[in-house]
C-alpha positions as semicolon CSV with decimal commas, in nm:
position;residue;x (nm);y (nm);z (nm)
1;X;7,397;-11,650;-11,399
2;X;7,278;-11,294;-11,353
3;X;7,310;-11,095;-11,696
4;X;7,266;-10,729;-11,808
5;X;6,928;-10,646;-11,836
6;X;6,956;-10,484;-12,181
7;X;7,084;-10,703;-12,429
8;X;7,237;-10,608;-12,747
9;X;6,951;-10,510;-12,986
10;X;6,977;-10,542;-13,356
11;X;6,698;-10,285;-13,452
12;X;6,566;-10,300;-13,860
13;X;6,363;-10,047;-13,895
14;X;6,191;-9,777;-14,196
15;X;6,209;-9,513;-13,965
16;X;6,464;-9,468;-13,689
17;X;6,528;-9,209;-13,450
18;X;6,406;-8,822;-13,457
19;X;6,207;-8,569;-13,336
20;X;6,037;-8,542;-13,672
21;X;5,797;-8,859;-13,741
22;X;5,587;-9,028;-13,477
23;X;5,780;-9,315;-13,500
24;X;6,089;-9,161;-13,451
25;X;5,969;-8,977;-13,170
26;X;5,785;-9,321;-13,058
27;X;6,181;-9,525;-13,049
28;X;6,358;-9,234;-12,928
29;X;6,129;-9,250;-12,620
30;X;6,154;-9,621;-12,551
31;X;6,551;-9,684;-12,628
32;X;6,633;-9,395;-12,414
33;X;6,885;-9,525;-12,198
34;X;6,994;-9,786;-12,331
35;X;7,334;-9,891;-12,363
36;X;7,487;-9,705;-12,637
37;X;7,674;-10,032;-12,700
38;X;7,436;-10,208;-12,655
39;X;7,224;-10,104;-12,983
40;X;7,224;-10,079;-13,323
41;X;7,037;-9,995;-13,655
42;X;6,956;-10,111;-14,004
43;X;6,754;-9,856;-14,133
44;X;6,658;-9,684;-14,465
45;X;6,492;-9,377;-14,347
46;X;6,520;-9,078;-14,561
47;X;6,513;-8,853;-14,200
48;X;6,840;-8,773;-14,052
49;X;6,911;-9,040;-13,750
50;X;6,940;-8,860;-13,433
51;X;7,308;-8,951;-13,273
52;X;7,196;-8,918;-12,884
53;X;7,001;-9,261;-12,832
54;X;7,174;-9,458;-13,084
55;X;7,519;-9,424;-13,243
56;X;7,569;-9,749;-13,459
57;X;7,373;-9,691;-13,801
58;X;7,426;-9,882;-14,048
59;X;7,182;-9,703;-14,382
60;X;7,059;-9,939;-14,628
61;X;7,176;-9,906;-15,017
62;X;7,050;-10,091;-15,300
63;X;7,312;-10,362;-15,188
64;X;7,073;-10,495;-14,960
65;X;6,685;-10,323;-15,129
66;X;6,585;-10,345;-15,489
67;X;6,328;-10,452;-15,701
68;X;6,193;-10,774;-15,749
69;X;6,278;-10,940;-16,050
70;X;6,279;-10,911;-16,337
71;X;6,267;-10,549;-16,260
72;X;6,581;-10,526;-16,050
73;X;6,802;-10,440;-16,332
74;X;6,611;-10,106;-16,453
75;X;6,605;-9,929;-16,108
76;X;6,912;-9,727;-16,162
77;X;6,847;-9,652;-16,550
78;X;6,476;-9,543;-16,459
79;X;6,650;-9,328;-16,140
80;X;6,898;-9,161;-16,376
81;X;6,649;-9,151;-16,686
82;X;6,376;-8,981;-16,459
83;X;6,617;-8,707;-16,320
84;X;6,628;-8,898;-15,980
85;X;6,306;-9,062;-15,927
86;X;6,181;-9,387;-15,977
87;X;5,813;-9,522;-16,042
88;X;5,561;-9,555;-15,741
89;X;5,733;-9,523;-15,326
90;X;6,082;-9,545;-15,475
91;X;6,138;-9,093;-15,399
92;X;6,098;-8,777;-15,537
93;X;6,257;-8,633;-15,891
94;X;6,507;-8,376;-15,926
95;X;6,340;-8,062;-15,831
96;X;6,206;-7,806;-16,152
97;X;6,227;-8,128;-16,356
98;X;5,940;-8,205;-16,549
99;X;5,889;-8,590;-16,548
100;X;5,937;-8,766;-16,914
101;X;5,591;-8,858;-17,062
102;X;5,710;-9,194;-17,026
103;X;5,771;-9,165;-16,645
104;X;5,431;-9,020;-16,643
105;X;5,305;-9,306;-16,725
106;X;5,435;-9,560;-16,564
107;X;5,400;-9,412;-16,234
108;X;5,035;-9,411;-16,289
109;X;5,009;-9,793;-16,391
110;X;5,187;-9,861;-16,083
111;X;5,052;-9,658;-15,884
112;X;5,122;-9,606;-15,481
113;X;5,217;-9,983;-15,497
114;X;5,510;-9,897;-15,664
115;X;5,709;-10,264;-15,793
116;X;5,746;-10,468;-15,482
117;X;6,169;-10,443;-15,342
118;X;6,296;-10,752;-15,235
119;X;6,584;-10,775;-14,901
120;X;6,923;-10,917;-14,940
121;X;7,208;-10,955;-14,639
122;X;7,478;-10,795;-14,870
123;X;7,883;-10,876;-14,730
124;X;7,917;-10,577;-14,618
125;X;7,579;-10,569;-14,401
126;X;7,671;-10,951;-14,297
127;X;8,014;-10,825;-14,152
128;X;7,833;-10,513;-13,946
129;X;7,655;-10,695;-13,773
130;X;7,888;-10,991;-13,703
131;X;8,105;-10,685;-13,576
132;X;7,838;-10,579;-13,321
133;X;7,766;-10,911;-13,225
134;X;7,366;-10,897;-13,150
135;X;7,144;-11,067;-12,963
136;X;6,825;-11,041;-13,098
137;X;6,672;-10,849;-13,422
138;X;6,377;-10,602;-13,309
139;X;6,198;-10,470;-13,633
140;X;5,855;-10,314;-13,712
141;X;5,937;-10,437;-14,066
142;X;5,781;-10,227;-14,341
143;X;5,768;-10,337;-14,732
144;X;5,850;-10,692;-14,853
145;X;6,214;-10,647;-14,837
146;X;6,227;-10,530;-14,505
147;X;6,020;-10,852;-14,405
148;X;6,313;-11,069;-14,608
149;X;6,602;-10,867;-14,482
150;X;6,502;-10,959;-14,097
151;X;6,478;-11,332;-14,250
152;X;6,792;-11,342;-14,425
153;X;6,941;-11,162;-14,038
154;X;6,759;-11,395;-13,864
155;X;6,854;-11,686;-14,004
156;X;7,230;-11,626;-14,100
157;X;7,281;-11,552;-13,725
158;X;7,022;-11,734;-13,583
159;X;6,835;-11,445;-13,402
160;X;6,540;-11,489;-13,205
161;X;6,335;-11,173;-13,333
162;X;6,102;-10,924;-13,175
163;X;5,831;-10,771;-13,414
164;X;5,681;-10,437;-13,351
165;X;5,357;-10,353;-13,538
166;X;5,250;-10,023;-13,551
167;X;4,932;-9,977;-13,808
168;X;4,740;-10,196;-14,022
169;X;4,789;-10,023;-14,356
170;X;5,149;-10,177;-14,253
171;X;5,044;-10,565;-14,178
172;X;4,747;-10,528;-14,426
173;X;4,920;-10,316;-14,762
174;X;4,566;-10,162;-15,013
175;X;4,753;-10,003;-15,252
176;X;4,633;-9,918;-15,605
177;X;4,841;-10,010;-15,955
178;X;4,954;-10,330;-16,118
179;X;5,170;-10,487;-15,819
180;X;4,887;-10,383;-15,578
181;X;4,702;-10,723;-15,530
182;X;5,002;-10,864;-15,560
183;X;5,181;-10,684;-15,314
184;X;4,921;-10,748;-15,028
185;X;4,918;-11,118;-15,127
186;X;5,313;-11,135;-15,072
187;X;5,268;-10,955;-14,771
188;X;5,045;-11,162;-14,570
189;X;5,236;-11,452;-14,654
190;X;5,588;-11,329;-14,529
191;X;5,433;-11,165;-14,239
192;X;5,272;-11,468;-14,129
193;X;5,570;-11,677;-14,156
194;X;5,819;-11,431;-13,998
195;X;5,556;-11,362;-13,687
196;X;5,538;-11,765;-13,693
197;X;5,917;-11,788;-13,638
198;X;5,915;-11,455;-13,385
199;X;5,981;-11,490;-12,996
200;X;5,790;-11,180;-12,906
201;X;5,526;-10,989;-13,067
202;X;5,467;-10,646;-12,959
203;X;5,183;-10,385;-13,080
204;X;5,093;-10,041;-13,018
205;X;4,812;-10,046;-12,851
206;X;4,529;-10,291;-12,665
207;X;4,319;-10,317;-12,956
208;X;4,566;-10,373;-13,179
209;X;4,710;-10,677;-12,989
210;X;4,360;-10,808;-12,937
211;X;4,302;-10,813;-13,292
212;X;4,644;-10,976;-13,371
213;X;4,641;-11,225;-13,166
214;X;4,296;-11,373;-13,298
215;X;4,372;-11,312;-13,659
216;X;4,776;-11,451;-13,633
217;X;4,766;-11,685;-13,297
218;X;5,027;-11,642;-13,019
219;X;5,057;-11,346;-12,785
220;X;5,050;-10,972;-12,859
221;X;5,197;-10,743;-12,619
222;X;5,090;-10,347;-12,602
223;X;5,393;-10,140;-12,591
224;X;5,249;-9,775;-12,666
225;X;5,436;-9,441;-12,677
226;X;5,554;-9,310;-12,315
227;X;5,585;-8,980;-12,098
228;X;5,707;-8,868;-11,839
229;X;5,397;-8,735;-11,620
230;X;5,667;-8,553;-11,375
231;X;5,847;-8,354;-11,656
232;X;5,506;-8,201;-11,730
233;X;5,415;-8,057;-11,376
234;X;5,572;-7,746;-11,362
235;X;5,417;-7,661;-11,691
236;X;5,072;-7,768;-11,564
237;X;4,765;-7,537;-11,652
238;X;4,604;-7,392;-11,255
239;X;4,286;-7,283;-11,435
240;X;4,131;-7,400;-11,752
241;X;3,918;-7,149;-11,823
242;X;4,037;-7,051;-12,208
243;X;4,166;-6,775;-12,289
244;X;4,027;-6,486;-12,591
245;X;4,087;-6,519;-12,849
246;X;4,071;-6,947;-12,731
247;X;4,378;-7,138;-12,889
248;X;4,285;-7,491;-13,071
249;X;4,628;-7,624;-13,081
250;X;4,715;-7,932;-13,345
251;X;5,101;-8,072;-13,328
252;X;5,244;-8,330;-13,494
253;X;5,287;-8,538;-13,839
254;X;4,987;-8,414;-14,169
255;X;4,991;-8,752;-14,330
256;X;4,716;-8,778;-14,628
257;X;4,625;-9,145;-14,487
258;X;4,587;-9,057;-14,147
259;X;4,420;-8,690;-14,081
260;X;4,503;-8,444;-14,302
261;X;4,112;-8,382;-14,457
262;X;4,002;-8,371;-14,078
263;X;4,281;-8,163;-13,944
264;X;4,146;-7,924;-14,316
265;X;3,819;-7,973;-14,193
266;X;3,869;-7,827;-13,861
267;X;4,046;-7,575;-14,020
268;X;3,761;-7,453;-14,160
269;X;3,549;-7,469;-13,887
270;X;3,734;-7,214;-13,696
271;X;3,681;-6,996;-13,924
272;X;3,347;-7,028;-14,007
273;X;3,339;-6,935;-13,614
274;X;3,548;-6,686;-13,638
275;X;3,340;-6,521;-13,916
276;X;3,042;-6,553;-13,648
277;X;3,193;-6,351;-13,395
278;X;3,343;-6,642;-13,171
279;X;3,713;-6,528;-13,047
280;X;3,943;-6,869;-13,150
281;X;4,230;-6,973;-13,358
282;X;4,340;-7,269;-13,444
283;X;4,732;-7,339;-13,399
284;X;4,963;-7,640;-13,614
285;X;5,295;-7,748;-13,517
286;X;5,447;-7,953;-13,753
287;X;5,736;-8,006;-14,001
288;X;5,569;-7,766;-14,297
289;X;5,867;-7,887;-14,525
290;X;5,680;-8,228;-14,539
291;X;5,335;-8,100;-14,658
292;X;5,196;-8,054;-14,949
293;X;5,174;-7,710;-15,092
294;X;4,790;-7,698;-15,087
295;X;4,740;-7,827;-14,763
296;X;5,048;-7,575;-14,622
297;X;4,836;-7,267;-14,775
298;X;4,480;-7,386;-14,630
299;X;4,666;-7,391;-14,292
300;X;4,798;-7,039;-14,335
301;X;4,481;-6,830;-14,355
302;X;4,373;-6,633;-14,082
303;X;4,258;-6,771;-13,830
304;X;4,454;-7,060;-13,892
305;X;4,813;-7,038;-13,843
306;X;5,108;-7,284;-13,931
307;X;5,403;-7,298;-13,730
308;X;5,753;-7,529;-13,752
309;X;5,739;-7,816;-13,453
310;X;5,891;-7,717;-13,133
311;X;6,270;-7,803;-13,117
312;X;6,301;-7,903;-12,798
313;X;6,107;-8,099;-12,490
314;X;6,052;-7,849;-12,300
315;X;5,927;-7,597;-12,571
316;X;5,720;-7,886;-12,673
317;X;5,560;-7,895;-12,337
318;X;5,524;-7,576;-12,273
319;X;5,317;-7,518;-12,611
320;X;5,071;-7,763;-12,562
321;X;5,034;-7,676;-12,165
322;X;4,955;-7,312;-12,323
323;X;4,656;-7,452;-12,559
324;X;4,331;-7,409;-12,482
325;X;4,227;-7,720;-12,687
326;X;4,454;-7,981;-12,805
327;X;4,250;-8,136;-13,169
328;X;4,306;-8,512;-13,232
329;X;4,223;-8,553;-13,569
330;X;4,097;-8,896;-13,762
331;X;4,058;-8,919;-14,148
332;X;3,671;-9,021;-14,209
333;X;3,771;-9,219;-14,559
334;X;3,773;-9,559;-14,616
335;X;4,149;-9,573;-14,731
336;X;4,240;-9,387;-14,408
337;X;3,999;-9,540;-14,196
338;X;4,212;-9,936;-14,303
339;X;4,547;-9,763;-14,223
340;X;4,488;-9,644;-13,868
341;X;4,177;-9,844;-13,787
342;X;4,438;-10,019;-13,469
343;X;4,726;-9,733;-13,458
344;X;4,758;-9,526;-13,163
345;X;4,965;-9,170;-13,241
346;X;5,238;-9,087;-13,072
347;X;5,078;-8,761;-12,964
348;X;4,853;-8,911;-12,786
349;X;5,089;-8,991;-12,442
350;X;5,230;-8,612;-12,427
351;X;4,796;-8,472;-12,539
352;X;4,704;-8,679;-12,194
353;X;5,007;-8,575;-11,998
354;X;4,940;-8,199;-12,058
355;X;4,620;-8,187;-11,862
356;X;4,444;-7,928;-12,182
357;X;4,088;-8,066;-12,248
358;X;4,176;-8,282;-12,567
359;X;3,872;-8,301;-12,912
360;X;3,877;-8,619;-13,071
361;X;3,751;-8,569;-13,458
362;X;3,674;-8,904;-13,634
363;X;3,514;-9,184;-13,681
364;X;3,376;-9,437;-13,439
365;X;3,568;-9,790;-13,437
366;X;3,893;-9,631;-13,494
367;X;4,128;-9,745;-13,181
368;X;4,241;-9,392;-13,108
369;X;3,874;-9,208;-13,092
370;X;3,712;-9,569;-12,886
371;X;4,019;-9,464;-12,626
372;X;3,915;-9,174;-12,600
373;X;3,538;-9,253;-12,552
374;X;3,630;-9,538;-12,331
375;X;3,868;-9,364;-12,093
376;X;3,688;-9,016;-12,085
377;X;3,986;-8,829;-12,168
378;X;3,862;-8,650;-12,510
379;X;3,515;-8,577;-12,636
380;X;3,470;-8,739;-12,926
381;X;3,282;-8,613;-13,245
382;X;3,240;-8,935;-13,485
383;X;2,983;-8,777;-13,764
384;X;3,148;-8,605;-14,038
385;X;2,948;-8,311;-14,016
386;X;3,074;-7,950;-14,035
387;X;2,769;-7,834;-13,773
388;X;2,878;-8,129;-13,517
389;X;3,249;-8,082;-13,539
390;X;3,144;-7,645;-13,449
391;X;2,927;-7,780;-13,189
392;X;3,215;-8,016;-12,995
393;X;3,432;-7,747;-13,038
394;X;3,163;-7,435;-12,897
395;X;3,100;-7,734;-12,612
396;X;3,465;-7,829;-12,513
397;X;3,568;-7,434;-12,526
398;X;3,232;-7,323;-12,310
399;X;3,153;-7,602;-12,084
400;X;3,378;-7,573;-11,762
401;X;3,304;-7,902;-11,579
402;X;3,373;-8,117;-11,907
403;X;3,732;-7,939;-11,957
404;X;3,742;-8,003;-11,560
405;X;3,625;-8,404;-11,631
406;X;3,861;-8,419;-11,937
407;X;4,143;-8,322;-11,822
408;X;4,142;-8,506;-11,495
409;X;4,065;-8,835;-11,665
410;X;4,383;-8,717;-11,946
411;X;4,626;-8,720;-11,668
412;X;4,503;-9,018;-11,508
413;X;4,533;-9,218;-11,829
414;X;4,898;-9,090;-11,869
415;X;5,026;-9,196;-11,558
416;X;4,817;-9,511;-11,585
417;X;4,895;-9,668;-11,908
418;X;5,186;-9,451;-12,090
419;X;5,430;-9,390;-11,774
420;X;5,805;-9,377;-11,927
421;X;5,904;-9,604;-11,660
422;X;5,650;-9,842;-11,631
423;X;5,646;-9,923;-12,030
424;X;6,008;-9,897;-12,063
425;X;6,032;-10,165;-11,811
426;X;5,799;-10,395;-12,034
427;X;6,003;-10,278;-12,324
428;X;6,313;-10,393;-12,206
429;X;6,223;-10,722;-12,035
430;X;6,013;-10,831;-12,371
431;X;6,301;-10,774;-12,586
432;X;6,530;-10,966;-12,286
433;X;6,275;-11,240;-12,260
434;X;6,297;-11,300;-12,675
435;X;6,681;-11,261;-12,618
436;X;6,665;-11,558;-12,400
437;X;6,526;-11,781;-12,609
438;X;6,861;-11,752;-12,812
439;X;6,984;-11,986;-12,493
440;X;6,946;-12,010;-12,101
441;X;6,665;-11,777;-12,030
442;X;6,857;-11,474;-11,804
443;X;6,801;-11,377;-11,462
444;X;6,614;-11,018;-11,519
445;X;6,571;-10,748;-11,309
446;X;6,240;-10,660;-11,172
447;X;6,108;-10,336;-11,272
C-alpha cells in the first residue's frame, strides 16, 4: 500500500527551530516542507521556537527534567535561594544579583558538569503525544535526561527512533567538577544502549559517520546542513578581485568551545595589518546578545566591527556574496579541539554556496578544516601562529588565481554534497525507512 512519504515525526530535541543557533538554522533547513501535521516537538530550548516549519511544541518543565537523585528535591530551593539560578548548566541568576557565597561555591565544585538531570514521560507529556499520534521519535539527544526521555517515549509507544549526532563533546561529555567523570561514564552507557535499540543513525558529516560506525557498530548516515545553490545566483560575485579597504567577513554562532579565541585571534590580525598600512576590516554577524562582554568589546575596535545577524535569507545572502573573505574559524585548544573534532558548522553549506574565497583557521584533524583541505574549497592555516594566520590572509586577499580555484571548487562542493533537495530527499526517506520498521516497510517515493 502506497503511503505518504513524510511520516509523522516526533522530534526531541535541546535546540529546535530558529534563525539564531546553528542547529536551529541546521532543522529549520531540513523540515522545511514538511507537513505541518505531520511534526512535532519536545524541546527545552531557551531560544524562541520559530512557528513557520513547525507548529506543535510541546516545552519541557521540570515535570519531565530534574536532577538526579538525591538531588532532585533542592532544585527549586537552590533556584529561588540563588535569585534564579541553579549550580553548573542549570541558567543564569537574576540580573544585578550578586550570587550568595554559598552559591559561589558550589558552582565551582560542580563545575560545567553541573549535577546530572534525569528524563521522565510526565501525564501530561504522555497524553501530547498520544494526541499527535507519532510515528517515529527523531532526537539528537543532549544530557542524560534527554537520552532517558527518548527511552521512556520510545518504549511507552513503542517508537522506532532516529538519532541525529551532531558533535562529539555531545556523544563524548569532558566536563570538569564532581559529577564530571561521572557524567561521561553515564553517558556512554545510555548512548550506547539507545543507538543499540535505534532504526537509523544519522550524523553530520562523513567523518563523523565513519568514526561512529567503527566505535558503536551499525550504519551511520551523513545528513549535513543544506542550500539552495539557485537562491544564491543572482547574488553571485562577477569579479573577485577585493575591494579597498578588503572585507574579512565572519557570521554566525561565538561559542567559547568551538572558535571564539580563533575568531579573537583573527581579530587581531587585521589589525596588526591594518596598523601596517594594508586596507582590510574584518566584519562579524552574529547574535551580540549571546556573547560575552569581553569578547563583544575585542570585536568592536576599529578595524573590527560587530554587527547583529542578518534577519532575513536574502539579507543573509547578500552579505556574505558582498565579502571579500568569508573566515572559518577553529579553536586550537584541547577542550575545543574534543568538542568539534567530527562537527561540521552550519555555515559551512551557505560559505560554499556564496562563491567568496573562504580561510579556514585551525587545526589539522579537525573534520571541518580536512574538508576544506580535501575538497579545495578554503585555504587552510593549521599552525597557531599570528605570522601564518597574516600570511593566509595577505595570500587569499592578493593571489587572484587561488580566490579563482577557491571559489570554483566552493560552489562545486555545494551543489555536490549540501544541495537542499538532494539531502532533504535522504532526510526524509531515512526517517521513513526507520518509520517502517514500526510495521510493513512503505512504498516510498523516489527522490
Amino acid at each position: 500500500m502506497v503511503r505518504d512519504d513524510y511520516p509523522r515525526v516526533l522530534f526531541l530535541t535541546p535546540c529546535a527551530f530558529n534563525r539564531v543557533t546553528g542547529g536551529g538554522v541546521l532543522f529549520s533547513n531540513l523540515f522545511r516542507g514538511w507537513p505541518l501535521d505531520s511534526l512535532a516537538t519536545v524541546t527545552n530550548d531557551s531560544v524562541p521556537v520559530e512557528s513557520d516549519v513547525c507548529r506543535r511544541v510541546y516545552v519541557l518543565s521540570s515535570q519531565e527534567l530534574g536532577w538526579m537523585r538525591p538531588f532532585s528535591g533542592l532544585r527549586r530551593w537552590v533556584q529561588a535561594s540563588a535569585g534564579g539560578g541553579a549550580p553548573g548548566r542549570a541558567g543564569p541568576l537574576a540580573p544585578g544579583r550578586p550570587p550568595p557565597l554559598w552559591f559561589r561555591i558550589v558552582q565551582r565544585a560542580v563545575g560545567d558538569a553541573g549535577i546530572p538531570d534525569r528524563g521522565r514521560l510526565s501525564p501530561q507529556l504522555a497524553r501530547w503525544i498520544e494526541d499527535f499520534q507519532p510515528e517515529v521519535l527523531y532526537t539528537i539527544l543532549g544530557s542524560p535526561g534527554i537520552i532517558g526521555l527518548a527511552d521512556a517515549i520510545r518504549r511507552r509507544f513503542d517508537l522506532p527512533v532516529a538519532v541525529h549526532l551532531m558533535d562529539e563533546g555531545v556523544t563524548d561529555p569532558k566536563r570538569t567538577g564532581l559529577f564530571g567523570p561521572y557524567l561521561r561514564r553515564l553517558y556512554r552507557r545510555t548512548l550506547t544502549a539507545l543507538l543499540a535499540s535505534s532504526a537509523t543513525r544519522l550524523a553530520i558529516c562523513d567523518a563523523m559517520a565513519a568514526e561512529y560506525q567503527e566505535r558503536y557498530g551499525g550504519a551511520f548516515q551523513a545528513v549535513p546542513n543544506l542550500v539552495d545553490c539557485d537562491e544564491w545566483t543572482p547574488h553571485l560575485r562577477t569579479d573577485l578581485r577585493p575591494a579597498s579597504p578588503a572585507r574579512v567577513v565572519y557570521a554566525g554562532s561565538i561559542l567559547a568551545f568551538a572558535q571564539e579565541q580563533s575568531l579573537l585571534d583573527t581579530a587581531d590580525a587585521v589589525r596588526d595589518l591594518a596598523a601596517a598600512g594594508q586596507e582590510i576590516v574584518l566584519d562579524v554577524y552574529t547574535a551580540s546578545a549571546r556573547l560575552r562582554p569581553d569578547t563583544a568589546r575585542r570585536l568592536s575596535s576599529a578595524p573590527v566591527r560587530l554587527h547583529e545577524a542578518p534577519e532575513s535569507d536574502n539579507e543573509f545572502r547578500r552579505l556574505l556574496c558582498s565579502a571579500d573573505v568569508l573566515l572559518l574559524p577553529v579553536n586550537f585548544d584541547a577542550g575545543s579541539i574534543h568538542f568539534i573534532r567530527l562537527s561540521l558548522p552550519a555555515k559551512v553549506p551557505p560559505y560554499l554556496a556564496s562563491g567568496v574565497p573562504i580561510l579556514v583557521y585551525g587545526p589539522a584533524g579537525i573534520a571541518q578544516v580536512e574538508y576544506a583541505r580535501q575538497a579545495g574549497w578554503g585555504l587552510v592555516v593549521d599552525q597557531h601562529s599570528p605570522a601564518a594566520l597574516a600570511a593566509g590572509l595577505r595570500r587569499v586577499l592578493s593571489d587572484l588565481p587561488l580566490r579563482d580555484a577557491l571559489s570554483r571548487a566552493a560552489r562545486q562542493t555545494a551543489r555536490q554534497h549540501h544541495a537542499a533537495d538532494t539531502v532533504r530527499c535522504r532526510f526524509r526517506r531515512a526517517l521513513a525507512a526507520a518509520a517502517s520498521q514500526r510495521g510493513s516497510p512503505p512504498d516510498v517515493d523516489a527522490c
